[in-house]
Tab-separated table of C-alpha atoms and ligand atoms in Angstrom:
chain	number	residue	atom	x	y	z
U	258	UNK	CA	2.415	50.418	-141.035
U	259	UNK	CA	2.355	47.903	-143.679
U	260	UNK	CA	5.688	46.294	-145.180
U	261	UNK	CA	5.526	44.667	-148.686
U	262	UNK	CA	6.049	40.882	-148.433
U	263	UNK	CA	9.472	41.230	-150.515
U	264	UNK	CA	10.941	43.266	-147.303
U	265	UNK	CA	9.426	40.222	-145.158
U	266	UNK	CA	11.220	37.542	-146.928
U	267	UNK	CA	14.600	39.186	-146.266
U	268	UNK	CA	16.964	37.956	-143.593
U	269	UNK	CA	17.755	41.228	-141.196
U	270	UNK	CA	20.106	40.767	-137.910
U	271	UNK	CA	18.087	40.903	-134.884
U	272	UNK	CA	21.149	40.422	-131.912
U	273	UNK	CA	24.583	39.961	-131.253
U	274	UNK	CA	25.725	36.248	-130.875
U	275	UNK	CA	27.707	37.222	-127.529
U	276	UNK	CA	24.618	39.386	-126.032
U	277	UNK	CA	23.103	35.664	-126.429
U	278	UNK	CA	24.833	33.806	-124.541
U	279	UNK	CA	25.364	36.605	-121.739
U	280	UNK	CA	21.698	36.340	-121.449
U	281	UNK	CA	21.323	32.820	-120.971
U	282	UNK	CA	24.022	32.500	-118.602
U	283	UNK	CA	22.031	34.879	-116.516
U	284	UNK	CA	19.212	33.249	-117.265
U	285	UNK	CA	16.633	36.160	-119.439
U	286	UNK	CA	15.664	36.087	-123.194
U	287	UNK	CA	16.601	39.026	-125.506
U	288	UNK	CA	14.309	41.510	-127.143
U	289	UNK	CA	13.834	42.530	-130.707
U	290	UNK	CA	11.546	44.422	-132.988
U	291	UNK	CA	11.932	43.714	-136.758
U	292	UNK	CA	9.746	45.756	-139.208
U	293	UNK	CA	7.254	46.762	-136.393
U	294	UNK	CA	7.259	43.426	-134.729
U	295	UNK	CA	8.526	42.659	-131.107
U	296	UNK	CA	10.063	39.693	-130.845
U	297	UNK	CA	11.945	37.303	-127.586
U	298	UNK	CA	15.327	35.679	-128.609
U	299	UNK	CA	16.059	32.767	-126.623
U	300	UNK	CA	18.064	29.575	-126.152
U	301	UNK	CA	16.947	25.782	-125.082
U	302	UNK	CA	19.484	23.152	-125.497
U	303	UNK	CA	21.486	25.145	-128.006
U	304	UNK	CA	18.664	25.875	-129.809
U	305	UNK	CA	17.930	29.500	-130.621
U	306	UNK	CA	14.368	30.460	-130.667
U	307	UNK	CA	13.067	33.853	-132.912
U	308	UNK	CA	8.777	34.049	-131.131
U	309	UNK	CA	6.567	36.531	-131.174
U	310	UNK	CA	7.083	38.707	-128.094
U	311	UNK	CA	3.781	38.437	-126.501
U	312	UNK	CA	2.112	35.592	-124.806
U	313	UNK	CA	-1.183	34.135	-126.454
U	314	UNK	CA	-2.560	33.371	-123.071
U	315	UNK	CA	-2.806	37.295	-121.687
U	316	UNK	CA	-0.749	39.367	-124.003
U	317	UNK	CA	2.356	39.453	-121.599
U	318	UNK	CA	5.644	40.528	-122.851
U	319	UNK	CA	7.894	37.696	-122.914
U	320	UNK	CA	10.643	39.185	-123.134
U	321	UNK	CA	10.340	39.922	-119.414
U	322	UNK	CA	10.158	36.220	-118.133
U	323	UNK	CA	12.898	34.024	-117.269
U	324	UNK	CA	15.088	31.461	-119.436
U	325	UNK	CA	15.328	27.908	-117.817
U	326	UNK	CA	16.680	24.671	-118.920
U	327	UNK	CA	13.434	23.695	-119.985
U	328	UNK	CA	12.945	27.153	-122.541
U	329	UNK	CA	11.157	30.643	-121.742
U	330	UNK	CA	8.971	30.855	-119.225
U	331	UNK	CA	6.230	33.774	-119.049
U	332	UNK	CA	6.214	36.037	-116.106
U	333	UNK	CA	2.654	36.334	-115.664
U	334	UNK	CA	1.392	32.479	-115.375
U	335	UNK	CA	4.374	30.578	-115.721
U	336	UNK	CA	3.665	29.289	-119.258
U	337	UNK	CA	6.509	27.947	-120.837
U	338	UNK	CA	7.893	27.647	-123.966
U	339	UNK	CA	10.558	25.080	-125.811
U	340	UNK	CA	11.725	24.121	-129.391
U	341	UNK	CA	10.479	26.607	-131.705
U	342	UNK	CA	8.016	28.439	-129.022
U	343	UNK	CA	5.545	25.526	-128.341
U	344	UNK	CA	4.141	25.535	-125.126
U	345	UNK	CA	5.053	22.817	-122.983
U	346	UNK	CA	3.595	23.771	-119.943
U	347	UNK	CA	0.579	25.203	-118.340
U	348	UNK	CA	1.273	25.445	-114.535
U	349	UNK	CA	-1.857	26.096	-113.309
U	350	UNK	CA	-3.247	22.861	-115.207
U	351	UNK	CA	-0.319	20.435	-115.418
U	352	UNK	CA	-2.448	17.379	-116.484
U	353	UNK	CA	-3.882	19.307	-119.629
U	354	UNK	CA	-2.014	17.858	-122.513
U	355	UNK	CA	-2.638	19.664	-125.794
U	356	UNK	CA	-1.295	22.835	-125.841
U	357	UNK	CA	-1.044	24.184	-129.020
U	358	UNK	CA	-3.025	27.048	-129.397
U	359	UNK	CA	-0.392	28.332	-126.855
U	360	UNK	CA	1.824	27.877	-129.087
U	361	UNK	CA	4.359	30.940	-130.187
U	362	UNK	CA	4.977	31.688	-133.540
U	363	UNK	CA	8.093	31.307	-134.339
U	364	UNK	CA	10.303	32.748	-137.236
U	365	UNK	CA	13.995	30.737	-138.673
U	366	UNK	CA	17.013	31.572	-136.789
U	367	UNK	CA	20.609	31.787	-138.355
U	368	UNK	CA	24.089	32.439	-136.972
U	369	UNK	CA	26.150	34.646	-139.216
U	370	UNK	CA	29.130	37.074	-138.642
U	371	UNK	CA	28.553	36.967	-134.697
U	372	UNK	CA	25.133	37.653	-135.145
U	373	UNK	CA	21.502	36.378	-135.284
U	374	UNK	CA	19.923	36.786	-138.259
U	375	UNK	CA	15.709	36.408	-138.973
U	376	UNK	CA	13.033	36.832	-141.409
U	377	UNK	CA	9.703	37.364	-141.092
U	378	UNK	CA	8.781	35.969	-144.351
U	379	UNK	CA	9.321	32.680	-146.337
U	380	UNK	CA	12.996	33.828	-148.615
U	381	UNK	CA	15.966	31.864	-148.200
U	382	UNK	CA	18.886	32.949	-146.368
U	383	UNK	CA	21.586	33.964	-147.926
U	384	UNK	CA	25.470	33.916	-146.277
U	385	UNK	CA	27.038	36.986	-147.715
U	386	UNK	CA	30.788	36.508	-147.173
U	387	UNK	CA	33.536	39.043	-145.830
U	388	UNK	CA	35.082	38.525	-148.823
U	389	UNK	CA	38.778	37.106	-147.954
U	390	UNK	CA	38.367	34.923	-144.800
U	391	UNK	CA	41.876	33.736	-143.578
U	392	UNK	CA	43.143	32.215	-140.227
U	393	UNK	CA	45.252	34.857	-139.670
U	394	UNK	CA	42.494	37.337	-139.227
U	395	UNK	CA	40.135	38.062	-136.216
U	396	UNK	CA	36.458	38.941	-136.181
U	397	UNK	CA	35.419	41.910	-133.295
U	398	UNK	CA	31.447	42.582	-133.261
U	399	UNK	CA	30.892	46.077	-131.611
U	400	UNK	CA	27.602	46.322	-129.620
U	401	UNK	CA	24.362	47.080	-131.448
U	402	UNK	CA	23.283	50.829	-131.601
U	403	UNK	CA	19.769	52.494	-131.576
U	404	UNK	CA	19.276	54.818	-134.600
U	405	UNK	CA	16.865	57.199	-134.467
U	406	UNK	CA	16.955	57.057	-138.233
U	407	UNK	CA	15.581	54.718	-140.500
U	408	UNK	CA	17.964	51.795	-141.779
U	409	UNK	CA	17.745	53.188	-145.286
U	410	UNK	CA	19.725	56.081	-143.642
U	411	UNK	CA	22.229	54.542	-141.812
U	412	UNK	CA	23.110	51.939	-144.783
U	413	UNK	CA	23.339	55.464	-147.259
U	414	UNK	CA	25.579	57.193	-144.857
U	415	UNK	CA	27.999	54.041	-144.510
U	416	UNK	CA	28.145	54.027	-148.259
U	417	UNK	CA	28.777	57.670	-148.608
U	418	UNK	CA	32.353	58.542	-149.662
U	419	UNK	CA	32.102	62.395	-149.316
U	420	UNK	CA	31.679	62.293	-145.614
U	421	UNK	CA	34.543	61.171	-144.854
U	422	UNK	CA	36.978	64.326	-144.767
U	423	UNK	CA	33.902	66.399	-142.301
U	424	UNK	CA	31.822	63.727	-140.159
U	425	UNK	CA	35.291	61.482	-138.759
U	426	UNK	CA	37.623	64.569	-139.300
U	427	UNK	CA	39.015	64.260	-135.984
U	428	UNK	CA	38.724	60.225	-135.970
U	429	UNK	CA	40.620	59.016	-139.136
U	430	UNK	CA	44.581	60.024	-139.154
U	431	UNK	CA	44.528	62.483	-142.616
U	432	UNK	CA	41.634	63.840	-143.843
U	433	UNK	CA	42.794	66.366	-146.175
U	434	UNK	CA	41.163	64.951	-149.087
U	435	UNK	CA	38.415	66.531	-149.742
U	436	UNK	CA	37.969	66.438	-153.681
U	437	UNK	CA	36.484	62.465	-154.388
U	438	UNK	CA	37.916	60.777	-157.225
U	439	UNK	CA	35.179	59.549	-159.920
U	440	UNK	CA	33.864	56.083	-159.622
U	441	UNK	CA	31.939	53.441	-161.231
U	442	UNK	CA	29.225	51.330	-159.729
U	443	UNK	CA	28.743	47.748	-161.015
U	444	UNK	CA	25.538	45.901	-160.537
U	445	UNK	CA	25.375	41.952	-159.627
U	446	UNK	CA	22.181	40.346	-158.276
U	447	UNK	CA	20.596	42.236	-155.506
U	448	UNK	CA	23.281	44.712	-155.029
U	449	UNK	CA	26.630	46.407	-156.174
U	450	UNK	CA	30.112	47.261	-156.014
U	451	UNK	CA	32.385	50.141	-156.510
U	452	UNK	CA	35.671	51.399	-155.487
U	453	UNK	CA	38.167	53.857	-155.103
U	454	UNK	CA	41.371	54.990	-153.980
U	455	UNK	CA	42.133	58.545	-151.974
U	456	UNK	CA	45.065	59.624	-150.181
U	457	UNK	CA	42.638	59.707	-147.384
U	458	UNK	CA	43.505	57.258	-144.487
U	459	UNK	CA	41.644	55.245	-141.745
U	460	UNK	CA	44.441	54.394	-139.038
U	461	UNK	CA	43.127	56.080	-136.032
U	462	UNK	CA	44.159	59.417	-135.400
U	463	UNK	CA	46.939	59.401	-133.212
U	464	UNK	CA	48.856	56.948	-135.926
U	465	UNK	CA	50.323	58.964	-138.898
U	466	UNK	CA	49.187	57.421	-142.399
U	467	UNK	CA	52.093	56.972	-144.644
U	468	UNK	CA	53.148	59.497	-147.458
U	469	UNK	CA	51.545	59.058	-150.446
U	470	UNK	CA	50.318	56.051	-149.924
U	471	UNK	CA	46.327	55.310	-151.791
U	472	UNK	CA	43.798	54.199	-149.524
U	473	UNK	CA	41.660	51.683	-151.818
U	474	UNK	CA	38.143	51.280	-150.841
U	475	UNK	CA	35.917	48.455	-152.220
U	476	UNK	CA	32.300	48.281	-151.511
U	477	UNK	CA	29.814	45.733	-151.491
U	478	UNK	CA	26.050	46.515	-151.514
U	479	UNK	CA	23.328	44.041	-150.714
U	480	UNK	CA	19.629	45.297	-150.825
U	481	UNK	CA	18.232	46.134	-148.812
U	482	UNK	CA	20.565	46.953	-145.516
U	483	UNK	CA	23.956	45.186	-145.673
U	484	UNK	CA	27.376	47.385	-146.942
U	485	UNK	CA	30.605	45.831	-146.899
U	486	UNK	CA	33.661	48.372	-147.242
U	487	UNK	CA	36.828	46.344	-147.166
U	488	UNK	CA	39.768	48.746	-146.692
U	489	UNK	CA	43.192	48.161	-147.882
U	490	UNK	CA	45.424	49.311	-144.902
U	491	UNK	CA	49.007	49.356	-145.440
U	492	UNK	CA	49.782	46.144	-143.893
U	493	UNK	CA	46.731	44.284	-144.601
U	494	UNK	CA	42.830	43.981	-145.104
U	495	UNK	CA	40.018	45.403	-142.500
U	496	UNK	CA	36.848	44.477	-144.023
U	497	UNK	CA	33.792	46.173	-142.255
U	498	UNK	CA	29.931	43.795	-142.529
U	499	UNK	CA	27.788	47.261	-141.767
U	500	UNK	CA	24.359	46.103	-141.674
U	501	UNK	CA	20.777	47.198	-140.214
U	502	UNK	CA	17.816	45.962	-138.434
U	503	UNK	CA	14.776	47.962	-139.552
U	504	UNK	CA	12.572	48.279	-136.729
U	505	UNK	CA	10.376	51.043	-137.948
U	506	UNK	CA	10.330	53.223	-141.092
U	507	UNK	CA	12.256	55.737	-138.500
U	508	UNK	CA	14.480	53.963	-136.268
U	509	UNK	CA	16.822	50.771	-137.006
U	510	UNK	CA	19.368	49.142	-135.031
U	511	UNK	CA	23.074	49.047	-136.157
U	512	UNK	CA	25.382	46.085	-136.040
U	513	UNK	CA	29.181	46.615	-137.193
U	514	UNK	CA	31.063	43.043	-137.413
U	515	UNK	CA	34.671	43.844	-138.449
U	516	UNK	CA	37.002	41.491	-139.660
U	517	UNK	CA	41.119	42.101	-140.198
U	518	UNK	CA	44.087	40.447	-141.137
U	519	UNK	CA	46.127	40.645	-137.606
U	520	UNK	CA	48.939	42.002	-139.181
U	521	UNK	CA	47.319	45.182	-138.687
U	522	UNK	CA	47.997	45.124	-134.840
U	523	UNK	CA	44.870	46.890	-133.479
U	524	UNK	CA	45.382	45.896	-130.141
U	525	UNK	CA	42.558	43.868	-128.125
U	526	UNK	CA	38.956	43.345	-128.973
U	527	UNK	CA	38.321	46.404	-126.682
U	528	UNK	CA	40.670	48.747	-128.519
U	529	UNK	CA	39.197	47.685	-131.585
U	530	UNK	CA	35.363	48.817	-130.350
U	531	UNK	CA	36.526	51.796	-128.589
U	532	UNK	CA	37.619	53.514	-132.159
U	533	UNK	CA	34.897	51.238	-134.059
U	534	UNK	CA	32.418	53.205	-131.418
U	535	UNK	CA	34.127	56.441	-132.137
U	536	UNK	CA	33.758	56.094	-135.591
U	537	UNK	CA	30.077	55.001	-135.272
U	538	UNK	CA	29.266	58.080	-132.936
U	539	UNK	CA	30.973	60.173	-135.596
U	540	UNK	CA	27.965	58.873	-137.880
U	541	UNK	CA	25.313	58.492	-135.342
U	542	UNK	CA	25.168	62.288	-134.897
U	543	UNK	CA	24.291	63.147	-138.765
U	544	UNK	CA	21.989	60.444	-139.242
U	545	UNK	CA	20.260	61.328	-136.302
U	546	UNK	CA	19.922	64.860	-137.333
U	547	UNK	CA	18.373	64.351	-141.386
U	548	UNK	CA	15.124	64.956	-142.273
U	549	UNK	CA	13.195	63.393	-142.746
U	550	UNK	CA	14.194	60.433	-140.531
U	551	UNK	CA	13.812	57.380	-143.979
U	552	UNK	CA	14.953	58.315	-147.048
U	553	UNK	CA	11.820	59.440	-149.290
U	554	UNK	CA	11.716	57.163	-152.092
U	555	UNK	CA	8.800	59.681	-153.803
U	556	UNK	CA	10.379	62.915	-153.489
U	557	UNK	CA	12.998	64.612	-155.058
U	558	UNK	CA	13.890	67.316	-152.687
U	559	UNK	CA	17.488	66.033	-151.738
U	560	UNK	CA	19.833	66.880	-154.748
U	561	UNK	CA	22.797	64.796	-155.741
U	562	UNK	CA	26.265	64.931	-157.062
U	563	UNK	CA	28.363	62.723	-158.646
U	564	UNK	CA	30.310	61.126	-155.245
U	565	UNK	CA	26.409	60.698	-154.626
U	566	UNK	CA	25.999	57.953	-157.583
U	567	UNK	CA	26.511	55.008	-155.060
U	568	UNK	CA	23.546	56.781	-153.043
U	569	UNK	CA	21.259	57.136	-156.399
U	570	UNK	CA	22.199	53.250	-157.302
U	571	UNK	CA	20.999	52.469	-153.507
U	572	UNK	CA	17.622	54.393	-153.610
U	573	UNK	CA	16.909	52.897	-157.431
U	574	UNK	CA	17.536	49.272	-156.095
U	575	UNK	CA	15.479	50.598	-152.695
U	576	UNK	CA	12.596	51.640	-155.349
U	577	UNK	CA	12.719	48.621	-157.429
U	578	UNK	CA	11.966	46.491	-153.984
U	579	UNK	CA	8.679	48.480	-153.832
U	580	UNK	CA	9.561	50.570	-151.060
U	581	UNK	CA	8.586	54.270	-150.680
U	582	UNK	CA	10.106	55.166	-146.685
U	583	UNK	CA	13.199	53.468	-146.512
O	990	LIG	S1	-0.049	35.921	-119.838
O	990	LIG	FE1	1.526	34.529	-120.143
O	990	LIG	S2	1.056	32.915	-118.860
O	990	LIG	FE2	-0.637	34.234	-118.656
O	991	LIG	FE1	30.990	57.585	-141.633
């Protein structure tokens, strides 16, 4: 599998900022794979380290060895590892000075949202905000999820407004509305935007949405797997940072950073991932079940409508990247 070196050079989230630092308390690295590539995650001195996950002395999986004050260490001969994966160490030889073709590669790491964002190519990162940032609002990260779907997938779904009234029927508080209201979709550089309004609401289900009141729903898209829907609750903003890691042209891994004006009162960080997690499981179950698991960039043998035209805009700017499997 071969990814065009436009997909390389953009930044994709590879772990959770918290799973991070539970890790290094407890003294292991984190694993990743990004775009068919394993890679170790781990800290020295504050210093996060993206590597290759695989040691150039035997081929052992670092991800397995142990995190000490002086980096990664590998489980099989004790090599170990510091700033930006060069090898420090060789313990069965430790008068031999130069190391360096021990050395790890190692790939840029950047904290964003609660989470740890790479590349595997040479682009520039790019902080794509929430939107409206305010002291008065609080940011929850549920854990990561394995999709057995592509990231294409998962980012379409999230983006989809039809959905809504069948996939979370019994997880949102009204979803009568099944009729969508037309839309337009606005391009800006390397995504796009469009909204709507619907009577159809989002507090959880036990909490009765308000008469009449129109749920608006803005949507930012940034090629090629970050959405961000920021609804307009009642009594204030909940603004959701959907994004993907693709690991393969079939499976992805989803992070869901949420951010919301506290107003809101949703209760603790753990009330606020126990309906996040609903929702996602809602989701998980469809995209798990389409086929084929990427969207087909080639074919034409899914049909659209018009709540679809976010979708189409997606799988054009998808196409224009060069990608066929997405
Ligand atoms: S394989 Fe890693 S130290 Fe030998
Ligand atoms: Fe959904």
């Amino acid at each position: 599998m071969s990814y065009s070196q436009n997909i390389m050079d953009f930044y994709y989230p590879v772990a959770r900022l918290q799973d991070l630092e539970a890790a290094t308390k407890e003294g292991k690295p984190l694993a990743a794979v990004l775009l068919g590539k394993p890679l170790v995650i781990y800290k020295i001195q504050g210093e996060v380290v993206v590597a290759d996950d695989r040691c150039p002395h035997r081929g052992e999986t670092l991800s397995a060895g142990a995190v000490n004050e002086a980096g990664l260490q590998c489980p099989y001969h004790g090599l170990q590892f510091a700033h930006l994966g060069a090898c420090t160490r060789i313990p069965a030889h430790p008068q031999v000075q130069n190391l360096k073709r021990f050395d790890l590669c190692s790939y840029p790491a950047v904290e964003s949202h609660g989470l740890l964002w790479t590349s595997l190519g040479a682009g520039a990162f790019y902080e794509l905000g929430f939107g409206r940032e305010s002291e008065s609002q609080r940011l929850v990260v549920a854990p990561p999820v394995n999709v057995n779907a592509s990231a294409g997938r998962q980012v379409e779904g999230f983006m989809d407004i039809s959905h809504l009234p069948f996939v979370h029927r019994t997880t949102f508080s009204d979803c009568t509305a099944e009729a969508m209201p037309p839309y337009k979709v606005e391009s800006f550089d390397g995504g796009f935007g469009f909204e709507y309004s619907s009577s159809l609401g989002n507090y959880p289900f036990d909490h009765p949405s308000p008469k009449d009141f129109a749920w608006r729903r803005a949507y930012r898209i940034h090629a090629p797997f970050v959405a961000i829907l920021d609804i307009y609750f009642p009594d204030g903003l909940f603004t959701i940072f959907n994004c993907a890691c693709p690991v393969s042209e079939e499976q992805c891994v989803w992070f869901y950073p949420i951010r919301f004006d506290e107003s809101l009162r949703l209760g603790s960080d753990t009330d606020v991932n126990a309906f996040s997690q609903k929702v996602q499981m809602d989701d998980l179950a469809v995209v798990e079940r389409q086929r084929p698991r990427y969207i087909d960039l080639t074919s034409d043998s899914e049909q659209s409508f018009g709540a679809d035209m976010a979708s189409t805009a997606y799988r054009k700017i998808l196409r224009n990247l060069g990608l066929v499997k997405a």
